[in-house]
Amino acid sequence: MKIFSSDEINAIRQYTLREQGITMRQFIDVVGEALAIEIITSLIPGHRLVVFAGPDLNGAYALSVSRYLALQGYRPSVYLFNIGGNRATADCAAVRDRLREECSDIDFMEVTGLQFSMPDLQGDVTVIDGLFGSERTAPLSGGYQSIVRYINEMAPRIVSLDVPSGLLVDSVDGLINRNIIHATLTLAIGVPRVVFFMKENAELLGNWKIVPVDFSQAAIERAPWKFRLVEKADVRHLISPRDLFASKADCGDAVIFAGSYGMLGAAVLAARGALRGGAGKVTVHSPRCGFFVLQNSVPCALYESDPGDVAITNIELARDYKAVAIGPGIGTADVTIDALDAFLKIANANSRPLVLDADALNCMAIRPAMLNHIPVMSILTPHAGEFDRLFGRQPSSYARLLKAIEVAGKRHVIIILKGRFTAIVRPDGKVYFNPTGTPALATGGTGDVLTGVLAAFLAQGMRPEFAAIAAPFVHGLAGELAAQVHGTFGVTAADVADQLGRAIKSVIE
């Protein structure tokens, strides 16, 4: 699913009107009815309905919603803010006039002056927030800022239309959370917005749901895009069912450089991720101290001993593996940093893409010159802390995403920026948000499992840019399946690895 900017959505909407031969006011009615139906299905019995409508497009949607609710027997109290009496757009004014004409028995007030007493929002109240949507391009100020603060302080249940009023969909500059509606539920119109995937906005959006709108498919297909939400169908195209006559040689050979004294569990989990991800053969290169641990914990994997007793001191390829992953639990000892530095230069000269995770990234943060030797199309898998250590502290999730886009383009690498909605950033500037996952994944070792899955998919012949999309989707789905068995609090990384086969099966079938 493509994710568009405000200008792109406006262009798609205008194309839709021409294609369908309808007016903007007819479109507003259609959207208003769809929003109202969603609101009705989520209403809490006994709640009073209070609607706040602004003077622009989102206000028109809110007034259309109010009309539909009234026609269905509800009695919302509606407040249209049209300061000065001349701020309402022609479409908003037309919907207002129709509401007055057809629903004269509801409580309707048009606020045109600066002096206004806010309604009582205490008790069992649901506020429908239609002050401003994605058409707003500047932070709220003045009276609107005061209205938003009052609503938030009263803390009613809030359903925001399009986006919470005050939240800008194409920028985060100058935004203060108390000047933005804190919605309980956000009903996105047609498509999600990129700001929905930022951690800082979770408390503003509440739960969010996409309300389908019959946009022109031709317009959507032709429209340029920068962001996309991964769907199961996308991943299904990337994972081929296994051939009846397949052997382990056909399913790829992966090597994972992982583990050090005290962190051998990371090597075990990465190996399990690779095995459950379908790799035909998995080799784990680890210090000598890992021999008994790995041979007992993952007997299906080969163990390759490093000369070092407690840390990896040598990163070399014993044969031509189809996939190479480095990082889980390797630590940041000087000998390990030296070994990684030397190997990156060789891999870069051979243009061999790698999976670089966890301590491989921390090693590079200690010796940043190694960034210059990362082979093109390598996959880096940092969480927020690892990313900031490597590329500088970022003030917000959005700033971190923009930095990742810059780095991916400059270094020609793929960055999997891990989080609730993991962002897969490609060198061409395209960003894919992964929708699968659960808070159950917030436990040590799940990232090591993801590294194993990436290695497995690469070993099976998947191109890096496709493996970077498929692996997080399958990994997140495995986390959801594990949570169904163990609950959100009881999931371990080993549980996630154990569910990978079922997750892949559900995608393919």
XYZ file of C-alpha atoms in Angstrom:
509
model
C 0.000 0.000 0.000
C 1.441 3.336 -1.058
C 1.661 6.165 1.449
C 1.286 9.631 -0.025
C 2.000 13.216 0.960
C -0.816 15.754 1.273
C -0.158 17.153 -2.201
C -0.154 13.660 -3.706
C -3.424 12.770 -1.965
C -4.993 15.986 -3.228
C -3.914 15.182 -6.801
C -5.351 11.652 -6.503
C -8.608 13.070 -5.143
C -8.944 15.529 -8.005
C -8.241 12.808 -10.556
C -10.861 10.618 -8.859
C -13.486 13.347 -9.159
C -12.831 13.705 -12.878
C -12.757 9.958 -13.490
C -15.983 9.306 -11.586
C -17.716 12.450 -12.807
C -18.661 13.657 -9.332
C -18.303 16.958 -7.509
C -16.208 17.584 -4.444
C -19.379 17.944 -2.376
C -20.581 14.527 -3.500
C -17.183 13.103 -2.583
C -17.420 14.696 0.860
C -20.818 13.056 1.365
C -19.422 9.643 0.464
C -16.465 10.039 2.803
C -18.690 11.431 5.566
C -20.980 8.409 5.383
C -18.034 5.983 5.498
C -16.577 7.779 8.526
C -19.952 7.884 10.271
C -20.452 4.148 9.833
C -17.073 3.497 11.441
C -17.914 5.871 14.285
C -21.264 4.184 14.923
C -19.648 0.739 15.102
C -17.239 1.990 17.768
C -19.660 4.081 19.841
C -19.951 3.416 23.546
C -23.634 3.213 24.593
C -24.752 6.217 26.591
C -22.048 8.565 25.359
C -22.970 12.080 24.288
C -21.610 13.074 20.882
C -19.867 16.421 20.479
C -18.509 17.355 17.044
C -15.853 20.016 16.470
C -15.587 21.105 12.827
C -13.044 23.460 11.306
C -13.560 25.753 8.321
C -11.720 23.651 5.732
C -11.978 20.164 4.209
C -11.797 18.226 7.468
C -14.540 20.424 8.872
C -16.674 19.565 5.843
C -16.094 15.867 6.560
C -17.092 16.407 10.196
C -20.297 18.204 9.220
C -21.130 15.451 6.739
C -20.567 12.894 9.507
C -22.881 14.903 11.760
C -25.605 14.901 9.116
C -25.388 11.148 8.643
C -25.431 10.545 12.411
C -28.490 12.737 12.783
C -30.295 10.919 9.974
C -29.565 7.660 11.800
C -31.245 8.937 14.957
C -28.238 10.255 16.880
C -28.230 13.758 18.309
C -24.726 15.190 18.133
C -23.917 18.655 19.387
C -22.077 20.322 16.508
C -19.686 23.273 16.708
C -18.409 24.820 13.486
C -15.506 27.230 13.932
C -15.785 29.879 11.237
C -14.046 32.802 12.892
C -15.047 36.091 11.302
C -17.899 34.379 9.515
C -15.932 34.162 6.280
C -13.257 31.506 6.828
C -15.301 28.487 5.768
C -14.501 27.175 2.304
C -17.300 26.953 -0.228
C -17.532 23.177 0.223
C -17.598 23.447 4.002
C -20.294 26.134 3.835
C -22.388 24.019 1.473
C -22.277 21.014 3.807
C -23.128 23.327 6.711
C -26.214 24.655 4.915
C -27.397 21.161 4.079
C -26.942 20.057 7.687
C -29.012 23.006 8.923
C -31.729 22.334 6.377
C -32.075 18.577 6.850
C -31.270 18.274 10.564
C -32.742 21.381 12.121
C -33.490 19.620 15.409
C -29.864 18.999 16.402
C -27.813 21.326 18.584
C -25.738 23.318 16.073
C -23.565 26.353 16.758
C -21.423 28.291 14.307
C -18.671 30.112 16.161
C -17.776 33.327 14.339
C -16.376 35.473 17.169
C -13.435 35.205 19.499
C -15.622 35.014 22.605
C -16.871 31.458 23.003
C -17.697 29.227 25.948
C -16.523 25.690 25.411
C -19.121 22.938 25.939
C -19.001 20.650 28.936
C -16.960 17.578 28.015
C -17.020 15.874 31.383
C -18.647 12.524 31.906
C -19.545 10.038 29.198
C -18.631 11.993 26.073
C -17.225 11.090 22.678
C -15.688 14.013 20.820
C -15.507 13.820 17.037
C -12.462 15.864 16.114
C -12.805 17.413 12.663
C -11.039 20.707 13.256
C -8.150 20.154 10.876
C -6.851 17.202 8.890
C -4.004 16.658 6.480
C -4.819 19.928 4.706
C -3.240 21.800 7.634
C 0.378 22.813 6.912
C 1.261 24.904 9.991
C 1.104 24.268 13.755
C -2.048 25.403 15.517
C -1.977 28.766 17.234
C -4.259 31.217 19.019
C -7.820 30.127 19.671
C -7.472 26.770 17.972
C -4.540 25.954 20.204
C -6.678 26.792 23.238
C -9.540 24.614 21.993
C -7.234 21.633 21.545
C -5.709 22.069 24.987
C -9.161 22.280 26.564
C -10.314 19.092 24.836
C -7.177 17.251 25.917
C -7.506 18.440 29.511
C -11.109 17.223 29.715
C -9.867 13.840 28.454
C -13.043 12.595 26.748
C -12.999 9.730 24.288
C -11.850 11.318 21.014
C -12.312 10.086 17.462
C -10.160 12.096 15.052
C -11.017 12.267 11.365
C -8.100 11.924 8.939
C -5.454 12.900 11.512
C -5.618 14.398 15.025
C -6.012 18.162 14.706
C -2.643 19.880 14.881
C -0.632 16.895 13.676
C 1.080 17.774 10.409
C 1.386 14.883 7.992
C 4.393 16.131 6.019
C 6.481 17.814 8.725
C 7.303 17.662 12.417
C 8.898 21.093 12.722
C 7.617 23.234 15.566
C 5.115 20.706 16.907
C 4.304 20.523 20.610
C 2.218 17.564 21.731
C -0.059 19.490 24.076
C -1.145 21.592 21.068
C -2.255 18.470 19.194
C -5.380 16.416 19.836
C -4.678 13.197 21.763
C -7.068 10.861 19.965
C -8.434 7.596 21.254
C -9.113 6.482 17.683
C -7.927 7.992 14.410
C -9.852 7.216 11.231
C -7.443 7.680 8.326
C -9.188 8.532 5.068
C -8.206 6.166 2.285
C -4.534 5.689 3.118
C -2.304 5.997 6.197
C 0.111 8.882 6.636
C 3.835 8.533 7.222
C 3.547 10.203 10.640
C 1.429 7.240 11.802
C 4.580 5.126 11.932
C 6.593 7.408 14.211
C 6.952 6.374 17.867
C 6.414 9.893 19.212
C 2.979 10.109 17.594
C 1.544 6.964 19.175
C 0.007 8.883 22.087
C -1.572 11.349 19.635
C -3.102 8.801 17.277
C -4.364 6.197 19.741
C -5.549 3.259 17.710
C -5.778 4.041 14.024
C -7.791 2.498 11.261
C -7.960 3.089 7.524
C -11.441 3.926 6.250
C -11.574 2.757 2.608
C -12.269 5.403 -0.004
C -12.912 4.672 -3.669
C -9.894 6.561 -4.987
C -9.021 6.104 -8.654
C -6.785 3.041 -8.943
C -5.283 4.458 -12.117
C -4.271 7.594 -10.221
C -2.829 5.588 -7.342
C -0.809 3.366 -9.662
C 0.615 6.321 -11.560
C 1.264 8.542 -8.563
C 4.877 8.883 -7.408
C 5.571 7.603 -3.916
C 8.340 7.517 -1.363
C 6.767 5.449 1.398
C 4.916 2.152 1.288
C 3.235 -0.174 3.778
C 4.206 -3.808 3.200
C 1.290 -6.203 2.695
C 1.174 -9.983 2.799
C 0.669 -10.155 -0.964
C 3.960 -8.287 -1.444
C 5.822 -10.883 0.595
C 4.017 -13.825 -0.978
C 5.528 -12.842 -4.324
C 9.013 -12.965 -2.798
C 8.923 -16.402 -1.134
C 8.681 -19.317 -3.531
C 7.272 -22.675 -2.401
C 10.009 -25.277 -2.106
C 10.555 -27.553 -5.102
C 9.575 -31.208 -4.628
C 13.094 -32.348 -5.509
C 14.960 -29.698 -3.508
C 18.052 -30.723 -1.558
C 19.891 -28.813 1.139
C 22.357 -27.714 -1.514
C 19.504 -26.036 -3.385
C 18.421 -24.094 -0.288
C 21.608 -22.159 0.240
C 24.630 -22.041 2.489
C 24.877 -19.311 5.138
C 27.614 -18.424 7.594
C 27.020 -16.326 10.705
C 29.893 -14.756 12.635
C 28.422 -14.487 16.104
C 29.028 -14.872 19.806
C 31.677 -14.159 22.397
C 32.220 -15.162 26.012
C 28.989 -14.341 27.867
C 27.012 -13.671 24.666
C 26.825 -17.056 23.015
C 23.033 -16.995 23.228
C 23.049 -14.448 20.390
C 24.871 -16.936 18.179
C 22.411 -19.685 19.095
C 19.393 -17.504 18.302
C 20.789 -16.256 14.995
C 21.501 -19.853 13.984
C 17.969 -20.911 14.913
C 16.566 -18.015 12.902
C 18.564 -19.086 9.848
C 17.578 -22.737 10.186
C 13.890 -22.001 10.732
C 14.079 -19.475 7.901
C 14.831 -22.292 5.499
C 18.576 -22.134 4.843
C 19.869 -25.504 3.609
C 23.135 -25.310 5.547
C 24.068 -22.951 8.375
C 27.580 -22.492 9.752
C 28.248 -20.526 12.923
C 31.728 -19.075 13.329
C 32.308 -18.417 17.020
C 35.143 -18.382 19.581
C 36.370 -21.658 21.029
C 34.285 -21.108 24.151
C 31.177 -21.559 22.031
C 31.835 -25.131 20.939
C 29.799 -27.047 23.516
C 27.055 -24.403 23.698
C 26.441 -24.341 19.949
C 26.830 -28.056 19.352
C 24.285 -28.784 22.073
C 21.852 -25.914 21.393
C 21.770 -26.006 17.576
C 23.056 -29.408 16.467
C 21.561 -28.823 13.008
C 24.128 -26.077 12.417
C 27.833 -26.519 11.736
C 30.286 -25.028 14.182
C 33.421 -23.300 12.908
C 35.952 -22.408 15.546
C 37.709 -19.081 15.663
C 41.344 -19.063 16.871
C 40.281 -16.868 19.765
C 39.162 -18.402 23.041
C 36.644 -15.750 24.118
C 36.213 -13.378 21.152
C 36.278 -13.537 17.374
C 39.740 -12.645 16.125
C 39.517 -13.729 12.502
C 36.725 -13.153 9.975
C 37.453 -15.075 6.824
C 35.311 -17.217 4.537
C 36.270 -20.856 4.446
C 34.251 -21.292 1.259
C 31.957 -19.360 -1.030
C 28.870 -18.990 1.139
C 25.730 -17.554 -0.467
C 25.016 -15.410 2.589
C 27.242 -13.842 5.239
C 25.936 -12.294 8.468
C 28.116 -10.673 11.114
C 27.392 -9.209 14.492
C 25.120 -10.943 17.006
C 26.960 -11.056 20.329
C 30.481 -10.623 18.897
C 31.290 -7.842 21.378
C 33.565 -4.892 20.750
C 36.989 -6.192 21.726
C 39.896 -4.624 19.847
C 40.770 -7.913 18.154
C 37.188 -8.254 16.902
C 37.136 -4.696 15.590
C 40.417 -5.364 13.747
C 39.035 -8.580 12.263
C 35.842 -6.857 11.066
C 37.815 -3.948 9.619
C 40.027 -6.273 7.610
C 37.124 -8.361 6.361
C 35.031 -5.364 5.250
C 37.857 -4.166 3.016
C 38.021 -7.560 1.330
C 34.252 -7.874 1.010
C 34.027 -4.359 -0.383
C 36.668 -5.135 -2.991
C 34.660 -8.205 -3.982
C 31.352 -6.251 -3.914
C 29.837 -8.862 -1.634
C 26.673 -7.736 0.246
C 26.617 -8.617 3.946
C 24.151 -8.590 6.827
C 25.605 -6.379 9.559
C 23.810 -6.388 12.888
C 24.202 -5.661 16.589
C 27.861 -5.552 17.663
C 29.092 -5.304 14.087
C 27.383 -1.912 14.073
C 28.768 -1.072 17.506
C 32.266 -1.943 16.293
C 31.817 0.450 13.390
C 30.590 3.128 15.778
C 33.911 2.803 17.603
C 35.850 2.906 14.336
C 33.703 4.963 11.926
C 36.209 4.686 9.076
C 34.841 1.176 8.520
C 31.694 2.742 7.107
C 33.676 3.552 3.988
C 34.223 -0.141 3.336
C 30.707 -1.521 3.666
C 29.926 -3.374 0.434
C 27.092 -1.911 -1.636
C 23.627 -3.393 -1.026
C 24.665 -4.703 2.378
C 21.864 -4.830 4.955
C 22.329 -2.957 8.240
C 19.819 -3.758 11.001
C 20.105 -1.169 13.791
C 17.583 -0.388 16.481
C 17.352 3.277 17.475
C 20.237 3.163 19.964
C 22.597 1.392 17.568
C 21.677 3.777 14.770
C 22.356 6.846 16.903
C 25.696 5.471 18.088
C 26.711 4.930 14.487
C 25.291 7.991 12.736
C 24.777 10.556 15.508
C 22.045 11.170 18.049
C 18.686 12.013 16.482
C 16.015 14.122 18.244
C 13.014 12.114 16.978
C 11.942 9.032 15.051
C 11.195 11.173 12.010
C 14.634 12.786 12.120
C 16.184 9.322 12.455
C 14.245 8.128 9.422
C 15.405 11.094 7.361
C 18.989 10.416 8.435
C 18.600 6.750 7.460
C 17.375 7.813 4.004
C 20.412 10.060 3.657
C 22.863 7.345 4.787
C 21.302 4.609 2.647
C 21.614 6.808 -0.438
C 25.144 7.980 0.328
C 26.497 4.525 1.225
C 24.291 2.600 -1.216
C 23.184 0.209 1.512
C 19.866 -1.019 2.878
C 18.976 0.017 6.422
C 16.411 -1.924 8.431
C 15.555 0.581 11.158
C 13.949 -1.659 13.757
C 10.936 -0.605 15.809
C 7.181 -1.132 16.130
C 6.844 -0.258 12.455
C 10.263 -1.286 11.205
C 11.369 0.954 8.325
C 13.232 -0.675 5.450
C 15.200 2.112 3.772
C 16.590 1.486 0.297
C 19.413 3.319 -1.471
C 16.958 4.869 -3.946
C 15.192 6.658 -1.086
C 12.161 4.374 -1.021
C 10.957 3.384 2.452
C 8.849 0.329 3.303
C 7.101 0.173 6.671
C 6.585 -3.302 8.100
C 3.155 -3.729 9.745
C 3.672 -7.080 11.486
C 4.924 -7.418 15.028
C 3.863 -7.134 18.626
C 5.175 -5.703 21.906
C 6.035 -9.326 22.711
C 9.109 -8.840 20.497
C 10.484 -6.366 23.042
C 12.786 -8.944 24.566
C 16.461 -9.746 24.191
C 17.548 -11.821 21.218
C 14.700 -11.201 18.792
C 16.980 -9.051 16.649
C 19.458 -11.933 16.461
C 16.660 -14.156 15.145
C 15.907 -11.546 12.466
C 19.554 -11.580 11.405
C 19.282 -15.336 10.956
C 16.144 -15.000 8.843
C 17.852 -12.429 6.625
C 20.809 -14.772 6.154
C 18.429 -17.633 5.326
C 16.534 -15.669 2.681
C 19.758 -14.421 1.080
C 21.159 -17.961 1.080
C 18.072 -19.135 -0.783
C 18.761 -16.662 -3.559
C 16.640 -13.695 -2.566
C 18.087 -10.329 -3.561
C 19.086 -8.079 -0.624
C 16.399 -5.461 -1.314
C 13.720 -8.183 -1.275
C 15.109 -10.102 1.708
C 15.059 -6.838 3.662
C 11.303 -6.614 3.074
C 10.368 -10.273 3.521
C 12.429 -11.077 6.630
C 10.985 -8.391 8.967
C 7.450 -9.270 7.813
C 7.915 -12.986 8.540
C 9.785 -12.243 11.780
C 7.008 -9.948 13.026
C 4.373 -12.500 12.089
C 6.294 -15.170 14.013
C 6.257 -12.851 17.020
C 2.480 -12.533 16.747
C 2.109 -16.317 16.592
C 4.382 -16.744 19.591
C 2.326 -14.202 21.552
C -0.831 -16.218 20.837
C 0.796 -19.153 22.620
C 2.718 -17.461 25.440
C 1.069 -14.058 25.818
C 2.723 -10.699 25.299
C 4.835 -10.908 28.456
C 5.906 -14.535 28.113
C 7.506 -14.631 24.668
C 11.236 -15.289 24.334
C 13.384 -14.952 21.245
C 13.569 -18.747 21.027
C 9.757 -18.833 20.825
C 9.881 -16.441 17.876
C 12.410 -18.636 16.079
C 10.212 -21.675 16.668
C 7.245 -19.964 14.968
C 9.111 -18.926 11.811
C 8.071 -22.018 9.884
C 4.398 -21.394 10.619
C 4.799 -17.729 9.714
C 6.323 -18.560 6.330
C 3.646 -21.176 5.731
C 0.886 -18.638 6.398
C 2.424 -16.200 3.920
C 2.855 -18.747 1.148
C -0.566 -20.287 1.575
